[in-house]
Each structure stands twice: as C-alpha cells, then as structure tokens.
Amino acid sequence: MTEAFLVGGVRTPTGRYAGALSSVRPDDLAGLVVREAVERSGVDPEAIDEVILGCVNQSGEDNRNVARMASLLAGLPVSVPGLTVNRLCASGLSAILLASQMIKSGAADVVVAGGVESMSRAPWVMAKPEKAFGRPGELADTSLGWRFTNPRFREQEKTTFSMPETAEEVSRLEGISREDADAFAVASHRRALAAVAAGRFADEILPVETKAGLFEIDEGPRPGTSLDALAGLRSVVRPGGVVTAGNSSSLNDGASAIVVASERAVRRFSMVPRARVVDGASAGVAPEVMGLGPVPATEKVLARVGWDVGSLGAVELNEAFATQALACIRRLGLDEGTVNNDGGAIALGHALGSSGARITVTMLGRMEREGADRGLATMCVGVGQGTAMLLERV
C-alpha cells in the first residue's frame, strides 16, 4: 500500500473572538494558508489532486464549499477541485485523514488538507416562516452550539446538552475537582507562554495582515493566569460547578493547512516529508459525554496498528475543556509529560474547523524538537464523537 506523508504545514496565529483576525474573512484566511502550504512544500500546483478543508459553521462567508473558494483565492489552477468536510471540532483532523486515505488508496498523489473557522464572523441566522408571508422563525447565533434543534432530540434532555454542560457531566463521572481543572488550565497557559517566548511556534505561523496591522502571535495565552485568578471565576453550568470560562477553550478564529503526498510525489518534487500518517479512526460516545470521544477513537486505532500508549512520544489532545482533557489522559493512561507540551486549546484557542490541522502542525514541530518517533493527535467532537490519528516521524 502507498504511504501518505505530511510535508510542510502552516497555520495562522489564533485570534480571540472579536479580536485580531475578526476583520479577515474565513475564505481569505483559508486561501492564505493553502497558498503558503503549497509554496513551502515545493510541489507544482498543477500536480495537486484535491484541496480538502474542515469547516464547522459554514453559515456565512465560509458557505458554498470554502475549500473550493480557498483554492481559487490561493491562486491554484482552476482544475484543482475542493472539498469541505464537517466533523465539528475534528473537521481539520478528518480532512487530513481523508487526504491520507486518498493517497494510500492510489486515488491521489498530492492533497492539500487543513481547516478554517471564523467564529467572530459567524452570522446570526433566521429560520424561514413555515407559511407564505408568515412571521420570521427562530433566530440563532451560528458561532457555537445547537440551532434549529430537532424536536425529537429536545425530548432527550442530555442529547442537547451545551458544550459546558457536557464538560460538567464528565467532571461528575470522573470525579474531577475544580482545583484539578484550574491547575490544568494554568499549566496550559504556562506551557503556551513558554513556547511563544522560546519561538517554538515561529516556523509554523504565517503572519496575517489585518486592518489593525500585522498579526503574528496567538492572542490566547495570558501571562496573568494563576490558580488564585481562576478560583475567582464563576461556574458557567451550576453553582459550585467545575467548568468556568478559565478552564475551557474559547471562541476563536484561524486557519491551517498541510500537504499530504505519496512517496512518488515526494520523490518527483524533491519534497521533504516530516512524518507518515500511520492510521486514523473515529468513534462515537453518548452526546452528553462528548469529551470522552478521544478514548475509544484512540483505543481503536492503537489496536488496529498494534501500538500501545507507552510508545507515544508526543500527544496533542485538544483541550476543549480541562475536565475532558484530564478524563481522557486518565482513561487512556497517557504519560502527562508527552501531552500538549506547548500548551493546548485552553491557552492557544480553538478555532473549530482549523483545530485538528493546527494540532497536527504543532505536533510535527514537537516531534522534531523532542526526538519523538511516534505521535498521536486526537480530538473530542460535539454530539458525541472522537477522532484520532497516529503519526510516525521520518
């Protein structure tokens, strides 16, 4: 079977909600990273078989197949097709896995994969009236969460839990305390700030020109984050609860992309592969504990490949919430010294459609710096799923 290799990789800095990237359209963000990923790889644009991008909201400027829009905006040949995929938070990771499967099956030699999200620019949407000339229907913010919910789901209370409610449910099941969650969040910020100070993100970040000037570093990491500061925050689910804004990921903007290529294409264009995609898997869990999704997904792919968690030198586990990240680390028996050493989404941000590709690009840098031969990138997914991908450095 043909191997699938990851070449290059780039991301924008991650912007806060209504922050530095809020003036930039998501299709433009996607176009920037697609063009840069192609340029960094050295591949001939005419040889690209597909552009696959993850995107979650797709209700505004990212509608109508943002991958195709990004391909055109990047200046790729009009002959290069585009496909947008949506597995909510794991969309960017699923895009890379889908690209790798195309390569391995022989259906493609070069695919640009990644993801994009602008939660700042996600629009409000309104349902059409059910009757002609009727009053407007339900109004919903498309930035995050359920909208136009099926009445059958409303009858199942836990199915339609908000994301914070799912994180609170995981904390209850796993016995995770507020102190545990806050300590995890402080560590995420500390690691991210150290990575920024050491310049560890410099090679993976593409600065973005905005109306306010050049945006070059992630907006999320906060130097003042401390246990005392987080302890003063109100629980967002219930009085005395565990989940707060401080130990959760935020609403963000960003884009990321990487070239996935066959061995034949690597040789033809003298590209420098960074890792091979070993395998990937997705799995479902109950919607109310969606944060546990990485556990069965990781177990599935490890079993299929014949690896164990002890062989993983680098792990990127998206931190949707501290409670879910801690629960996954504990259930999988991960070595905490291998997980999110440069910070995670609690500090760096979670631009939904981009995040899976973002953690992949970040993990490649970690594997190279830390001498890790094997890596795991894994995400929890709203409505109860998880996705995991195994990489091997080359």
Coordinates of C-alpha atoms in Angstrom, one line a residue:
M1 CA 0.0 0.0 0.0
T2 CA 1.2 3.5 -0.8
E3 CA 2.3 5.6 2.2
A4 CA 0.9 9.1 2.9
F5 CA 3.5 11.7 4.0
L6 CA 3.0 15.1 5.7
V7 CA 5.0 17.8 4.1
G8 CA 5.5 21.3 5.5
G9 CA 2.5 22.7 7.4
V10 CA 1.4 26.2 8.3
R11 CA -1.2 28.0 10.4
T12 CA -2.3 31.5 11.1
P13 CA -1.9 32.8 14.6
T14 CA -5.1 32.0 16.5
G15 CA -7.3 35.1 17.2
R16 CA -9.7 35.7 20.0
Y17 CA -13.4 36.2 19.4
A18 CA -13.8 39.7 18.1
G19 CA -10.0 40.0 18.2
A20 CA -7.2 40.5 15.8
L21 CA -8.5 38.3 13.0
S22 CA -12.1 39.4 13.2
S23 CA -11.6 41.8 10.3
V24 CA -10.5 38.9 8.0
R25 CA -12.9 36.7 6.1
P26 CA -12.6 33.0 6.7
D27 CA -12.3 32.2 3.0
D28 CA -9.4 34.7 2.8
L29 CA -7.7 33.0 5.9
A30 CA -8.1 29.7 4.2
G31 CA -6.7 30.9 1.0
L32 CA -3.6 32.3 2.7
V33 CA -2.6 29.0 4.4
V34 CA -3.4 26.9 1.3
R35 CA -1.1 29.1 -0.8
E36 CA 1.6 29.1 1.8
A37 CA 1.4 25.3 2.4
V38 CA 1.9 24.7 -1.3
E39 CA 4.8 27.1 -1.6
R40 CA 6.5 25.7 1.5
S41 CA 6.2 22.1 0.2
G42 CA 7.7 22.8 -3.2
V43 CA 5.1 20.9 -5.1
D44 CA 4.0 22.0 -8.5
P45 CA 0.4 23.4 -8.1
E46 CA -0.6 21.7 -11.3
A47 CA 0.1 18.3 -9.6
I48 CA -2.4 18.9 -6.8
D49 CA -5.3 16.5 -7.0
E50 CA -7.5 18.0 -4.3
V51 CA -7.9 20.6 -1.6
I52 CA -9.8 19.3 1.5
L53 CA -10.6 21.7 4.3
G54 CA -12.6 21.2 7.5
C55 CA -15.1 23.9 8.5
V56 CA -17.8 23.8 11.1
N57 CA -20.3 26.7 10.9
Q58 CA -20.5 27.3 7.1
S59 CA -23.3 29.8 7.6
G60 CA -21.7 33.0 6.4
E61 CA -18.6 33.9 4.3
D62 CA -17.5 30.2 4.6
N63 CA -20.5 28.9 2.8
R64 CA -20.7 27.3 -0.7
N65 CA -17.7 25.0 -0.2
V66 CA -15.0 27.1 1.4
A67 CA -12.2 24.7 0.3
R68 CA -13.0 25.5 -3.4
M69 CA -13.1 29.2 -2.6
A70 CA -9.7 28.9 -0.8
S71 CA -8.2 27.1 -3.7
L72 CA -9.2 29.9 -6.1
L73 CA -8.2 32.6 -3.7
A74 CA -4.8 30.9 -3.2
G75 CA -4.3 31.1 -7.0
L76 CA -4.2 27.4 -7.6
P77 CA -5.1 26.2 -11.1
V78 CA -8.9 26.1 -11.7
S79 CA -8.5 22.4 -12.4
V80 CA -7.8 21.7 -8.7
P81 CA -11.1 20.7 -7.0
G82 CA -12.0 21.4 -3.4
L83 CA -14.0 19.5 -0.8
T84 CA -15.2 20.9 2.6
V85 CA -15.8 18.4 5.4
N86 CA -17.6 18.8 8.7
R87 CA -17.0 16.6 11.7
L88 CA -17.4 19.6 14.1
C89 CA -14.3 20.0 16.2
A90 CA -12.4 17.2 14.4
S91 CA -13.0 18.6 10.9
G92 CA -9.4 19.7 10.2
L93 CA -8.1 16.3 11.5
S94 CA -10.7 14.4 9.4
A95 CA -9.6 16.4 6.4
I96 CA -6.0 15.2 6.8
L97 CA -7.1 11.6 7.4
L98 CA -9.4 11.7 4.3
A99 CA -6.4 13.1 2.3
S100 CA -4.2 10.3 3.6
Q101 CA -6.7 7.7 2.7
M102 CA -6.9 9.1 -0.9
I103 CA -3.1 8.8 -1.1
K104 CA -3.0 5.3 0.3
S105 CA -5.7 4.0 -2.0
G106 CA -4.0 5.5 -5.1
A107 CA -6.8 7.9 -5.8
A108 CA -4.5 10.9 -5.4
D109 CA -0.8 11.8 -5.2
V110 CA -0.9 15.3 -3.7
V111 CA -3.7 16.7 -1.5
V112 CA -3.7 20.0 0.5
A113 CA -5.6 19.4 3.7
G114 CA -6.5 21.6 6.7
G115 CA -9.2 23.7 8.1
V116 CA -10.6 27.1 8.8
E117 CA -13.0 28.9 11.2
S118 CA -14.0 32.4 12.0
M119 CA -16.2 32.3 15.0
S120 CA -16.1 36.1 15.1
R121 CA -17.7 36.4 11.7
A122 CA -20.2 33.6 12.0
P123 CA -23.6 35.2 11.4
W124 CA -26.9 35.2 13.1
V125 CA -29.4 33.2 11.0
M126 CA -33.1 33.1 10.9
A127 CA -35.4 30.3 10.0
K128 CA -37.8 30.8 7.2
P129 CA -41.6 31.0 8.1
E130 CA -43.4 27.8 7.6
K131 CA -46.2 29.6 5.8
A132 CA -46.1 32.1 3.0
F133 CA -45.9 35.6 4.3
G134 CA -45.6 34.4 7.8
R135 CA -43.6 35.9 10.6
P136 CA -39.8 35.2 10.8
G137 CA -38.8 32.0 12.6
E138 CA -36.2 31.1 15.2
L139 CA -33.1 33.3 15.4
A140 CA -29.8 31.7 16.2
D141 CA -26.1 32.6 16.6
T142 CA -24.0 30.3 14.5
S143 CA -20.8 30.8 16.4
L144 CA -21.3 27.7 18.5
G145 CA -23.8 25.1 19.7
W146 CA -27.1 23.7 18.7
R147 CA -29.5 25.6 16.5
F148 CA -32.9 24.6 14.9
T149 CA -32.8 21.5 17.1
N150 CA -34.9 18.5 16.0
P151 CA -37.8 18.3 18.4
R152 CA -37.1 14.6 18.9
F153 CA -33.7 15.5 20.4
R154 CA -35.3 18.0 22.7
E155 CA -37.2 15.1 24.2
Q156 CA -33.9 13.6 25.2
E157 CA -32.5 16.2 27.6
K158 CA -28.9 15.1 27.7
T159 CA -28.6 14.8 23.9
T160 CA -28.8 18.5 23.6
F161 CA -26.5 19.5 26.4
S162 CA -24.5 22.6 25.7
M163 CA -20.7 22.1 25.5
P164 CA -20.1 23.3 29.0
E165 CA -22.8 21.0 30.3
T166 CA -21.1 18.0 28.7
A167 CA -17.8 19.0 30.4
E168 CA -19.6 19.3 33.7
E169 CA -21.1 15.8 33.2
V170 CA -17.6 14.4 32.5
S171 CA -16.3 16.1 35.7
R172 CA -19.0 14.4 37.6
L173 CA -18.4 11.0 36.1
E174 CA -14.7 11.1 36.5
G175 CA -14.5 12.9 39.9
I176 CA -12.5 15.8 38.6
S177 CA -12.4 18.7 41.0
R178 CA -12.5 22.4 40.3
E179 CA -8.9 22.6 41.7
D180 CA -7.8 19.9 39.2
A181 CA -9.4 21.7 36.3
D182 CA -8.0 25.1 37.2
A183 CA -4.5 23.6 37.7
F184 CA -4.6 22.0 34.3
A185 CA -5.7 25.4 32.7
V186 CA -2.8 27.2 34.5
A187 CA -0.4 24.7 33.1
S188 CA -1.7 25.1 29.6
H189 CA -1.1 28.9 29.7
R190 CA 2.3 28.4 31.3
R191 CA 3.4 26.0 28.6
A192 CA 2.0 28.1 25.8
L193 CA 3.7 31.2 27.1
A194 CA 7.0 29.4 27.3
A195 CA 6.6 28.1 23.8
V196 CA 5.9 31.6 22.5
A197 CA 8.9 33.0 24.4
A198 CA 11.2 30.3 23.0
G199 CA 10.0 30.9 19.5
R200 CA 8.7 27.3 19.1
F201 CA 5.7 28.4 17.0
A202 CA 7.6 30.8 14.8
D203 CA 8.2 28.3 11.9
E204 CA 4.6 27.1 11.8
I205 CA 2.9 30.5 12.0
L206 CA 2.1 32.6 8.9
P207 CA 1.6 36.3 10.0
V208 CA -1.7 37.8 8.7
E209 CA -2.1 41.4 7.5
T210 CA -5.2 42.8 9.2
K211 CA -6.9 46.3 9.3
A212 CA -5.0 46.9 12.5
G213 CA -1.6 45.7 11.2
L214 CA 0.4 42.5 11.1
F215 CA -0.9 39.8 13.4
E216 CA 2.0 37.4 14.3
I217 CA 1.3 35.6 17.6
D218 CA -1.5 33.8 19.2
E219 CA -3.8 36.0 21.2
G220 CA -4.9 33.5 23.8
P221 CA -2.1 32.8 26.2
R222 CA -2.5 35.1 29.3
P223 CA 0.6 35.9 31.5
G224 CA -1.6 36.7 34.5
T225 CA -3.3 33.3 34.6
S226 CA -3.0 31.8 38.1
L227 CA -4.8 29.5 40.5
D228 CA -6.0 32.5 42.5
A229 CA -7.3 34.3 39.4
L230 CA -9.1 31.2 38.1
A231 CA -10.6 30.4 41.5
G232 CA -12.5 33.7 41.4
L233 CA -14.4 32.8 38.3
R234 CA -18.0 31.8 38.3
S235 CA -19.1 28.3 37.3
V236 CA -20.9 28.6 34.0
V237 CA -23.2 25.5 34.4
R238 CA -24.4 25.4 38.0
P239 CA -23.5 26.9 41.4
G240 CA -20.4 25.2 42.8
G241 CA -19.7 23.5 39.5
V242 CA -16.3 22.8 37.9
V243 CA -16.5 24.3 34.5
T244 CA -15.6 28.0 34.1
A245 CA -14.5 30.3 31.3
G246 CA -11.0 30.0 32.7
N247 CA -10.7 26.2 32.4
S248 CA -12.4 26.0 29.0
S249 CA -11.3 26.7 25.4
S250 CA -12.6 29.9 23.9
L251 CA -14.2 31.1 20.7
N252 CA -11.5 31.8 18.1
D253 CA -10.5 32.5 14.5
G254 CA -7.8 30.8 12.5
A255 CA -6.8 28.5 9.6
S256 CA -4.2 25.8 9.0
A257 CA -3.0 23.6 6.1
I258 CA -0.5 20.9 5.2
V259 CA 0.4 19.0 2.1
V260 CA -0.3 15.2 2.1
A261 CA 1.7 13.4 -0.5
S262 CA 2.6 10.0 -1.8
E263 CA 6.1 8.6 -1.9
R264 CA 6.1 9.0 -5.7
A265 CA 5.2 12.7 -5.4
V266 CA 7.8 13.3 -2.7
R267 CA 10.5 11.9 -5.0
R268 CA 9.2 13.7 -8.1
F269 CA 9.2 17.2 -6.5
S270 CA 12.0 16.7 -4.0
M271 CA 9.8 17.4 -1.1
V272 CA 10.9 16.8 2.5
P273 CA 8.4 14.7 4.4
R274 CA 8.1 15.2 8.1
A275 CA 6.0 12.2 9.1
R276 CA 3.9 9.5 7.7
V277 CA 0.2 9.1 8.5
V278 CA 0.1 5.6 10.0
D279 CA -3.6 5.3 10.5
G280 CA -6.7 7.1 12.0
A281 CA -10.0 6.3 13.5
S282 CA -13.2 7.8 14.8
A283 CA -15.7 6.5 17.3
G284 CA -19.0 7.6 18.9
V285 CA -19.9 8.1 22.6
A286 CA -23.0 9.4 24.3
P287 CA -23.6 13.1 23.3
E288 CA -23.6 14.2 27.0
V289 CA -20.1 13.0 27.4
M290 CA -18.7 14.0 24.1
G291 CA -15.4 15.0 25.8
L292 CA -14.6 11.3 26.2
G293 CA -14.6 10.7 22.5
P294 CA -10.8 10.5 22.1
V295 CA -10.7 7.5 24.4
P296 CA -12.5 4.9 22.1
A297 CA -11.1 6.5 18.9
T298 CA -7.5 6.2 20.2
E299 CA -8.0 2.7 21.5
K300 CA -9.5 1.7 18.2
V301 CA -6.6 3.0 16.1
L302 CA -3.9 1.8 18.6
A303 CA -5.3 -1.7 18.5
R304 CA -5.5 -1.7 14.7
V305 CA -1.9 -0.7 14.3
G306 CA -0.5 -2.7 17.2
W307 CA 0.9 0.2 19.2
D308 CA 0.4 0.9 22.9
V309 CA 0.2 4.3 24.7
G310 CA 3.7 3.8 26.1
S311 CA 5.2 4.0 22.7
L312 CA 3.8 7.5 22.0
G313 CA 6.4 10.2 22.4
A314 CA 4.2 13.2 21.6
V315 CA 0.5 13.6 22.1
E316 CA -1.7 16.6 21.1
L317 CA -5.1 16.3 22.8
N318 CA -7.3 19.2 22.0
E319 CA -8.3 20.9 25.3
A320 CA -12.0 21.7 24.7
F321 CA -12.3 21.7 28.5
A322 CA -9.8 20.9 31.3
T323 CA -12.3 18.3 32.6
Q324 CA -12.4 16.3 29.3
A325 CA -8.7 16.5 28.7
L326 CA -8.0 15.2 32.2
A327 CA -10.5 12.5 31.8
C328 CA -9.0 11.3 28.5
I329 CA -5.5 11.4 29.9
R330 CA -6.5 9.3 32.8
R331 CA -8.7 6.8 30.9
L332 CA -6.1 6.2 28.3
G333 CA -3.2 6.1 30.7
L334 CA -1.2 8.7 28.8
D335 CA 2.1 10.0 30.1
E336 CA 1.3 13.6 31.1
G337 CA 4.9 14.6 30.1
T338 CA 4.0 13.9 26.5
V339 CA 0.7 15.7 26.3
N340 CA 0.4 19.3 24.9
N341 CA 3.9 20.4 26.0
D342 CA 3.5 23.7 24.1
G343 CA 0.0 24.3 25.6
G344 CA -3.4 23.4 24.3
A345 CA -6.7 25.0 23.3
I346 CA -7.4 26.4 26.7
A347 CA -4.5 28.8 26.2
L348 CA -4.0 28.8 22.4
G349 CA -7.6 28.8 21.4
H350 CA -10.0 26.5 19.5
A351 CA -10.9 27.7 16.0
L352 CA -13.2 24.8 15.4
G353 CA -12.6 23.7 11.8
S354 CA -8.9 24.5 12.0
S355 CA -8.0 23.0 15.3
G356 CA -7.4 19.4 14.2
A357 CA -5.0 20.5 11.5
R358 CA -3.5 23.1 13.9
I359 CA -2.6 20.4 16.5
T360 CA -1.1 18.3 13.7
V361 CA 1.2 21.0 12.6
T362 CA 2.2 21.8 16.2
M363 CA 2.8 18.1 16.9
L364 CA 5.2 17.8 14.0
G365 CA 7.3 20.6 15.4
R366 CA 7.2 18.9 18.8
M367 CA 8.2 15.5 17.5
E368 CA 11.2 17.0 15.7
R369 CA 12.4 19.1 18.7
E370 CA 11.7 16.4 21.3
G371 CA 13.0 13.5 19.3
A372 CA 9.7 11.7 19.4
D373 CA 9.2 8.9 16.8
R374 CA 5.5 8.3 17.3
G375 CA 2.7 10.8 17.8
L376 CA -1.0 10.9 18.5
A377 CA -3.3 13.8 17.5
T378 CA -6.8 13.4 18.9
M379 CA -10.0 15.5 19.4
C380 CA -13.3 15.2 21.1
V381 CA -16.3 16.1 18.9
G382 CA -19.7 17.6 19.7
V383 CA -22.8 15.4 19.7
G384 CA -20.6 12.5 20.9
Q385 CA -17.6 11.5 18.8
G386 CA -13.8 11.3 18.9
T387 CA -11.2 11.2 16.2
A388 CA -7.5 10.1 16.5
M389 CA -4.6 10.0 14.1
L390 CA -1.2 8.2 14.6
L391 CA 1.9 9.7 13.0
E392 CA 5.5 8.3 12.7
R393 CA 8.4 10.6 12.1
V394 CA 10.6 10.0 9.1

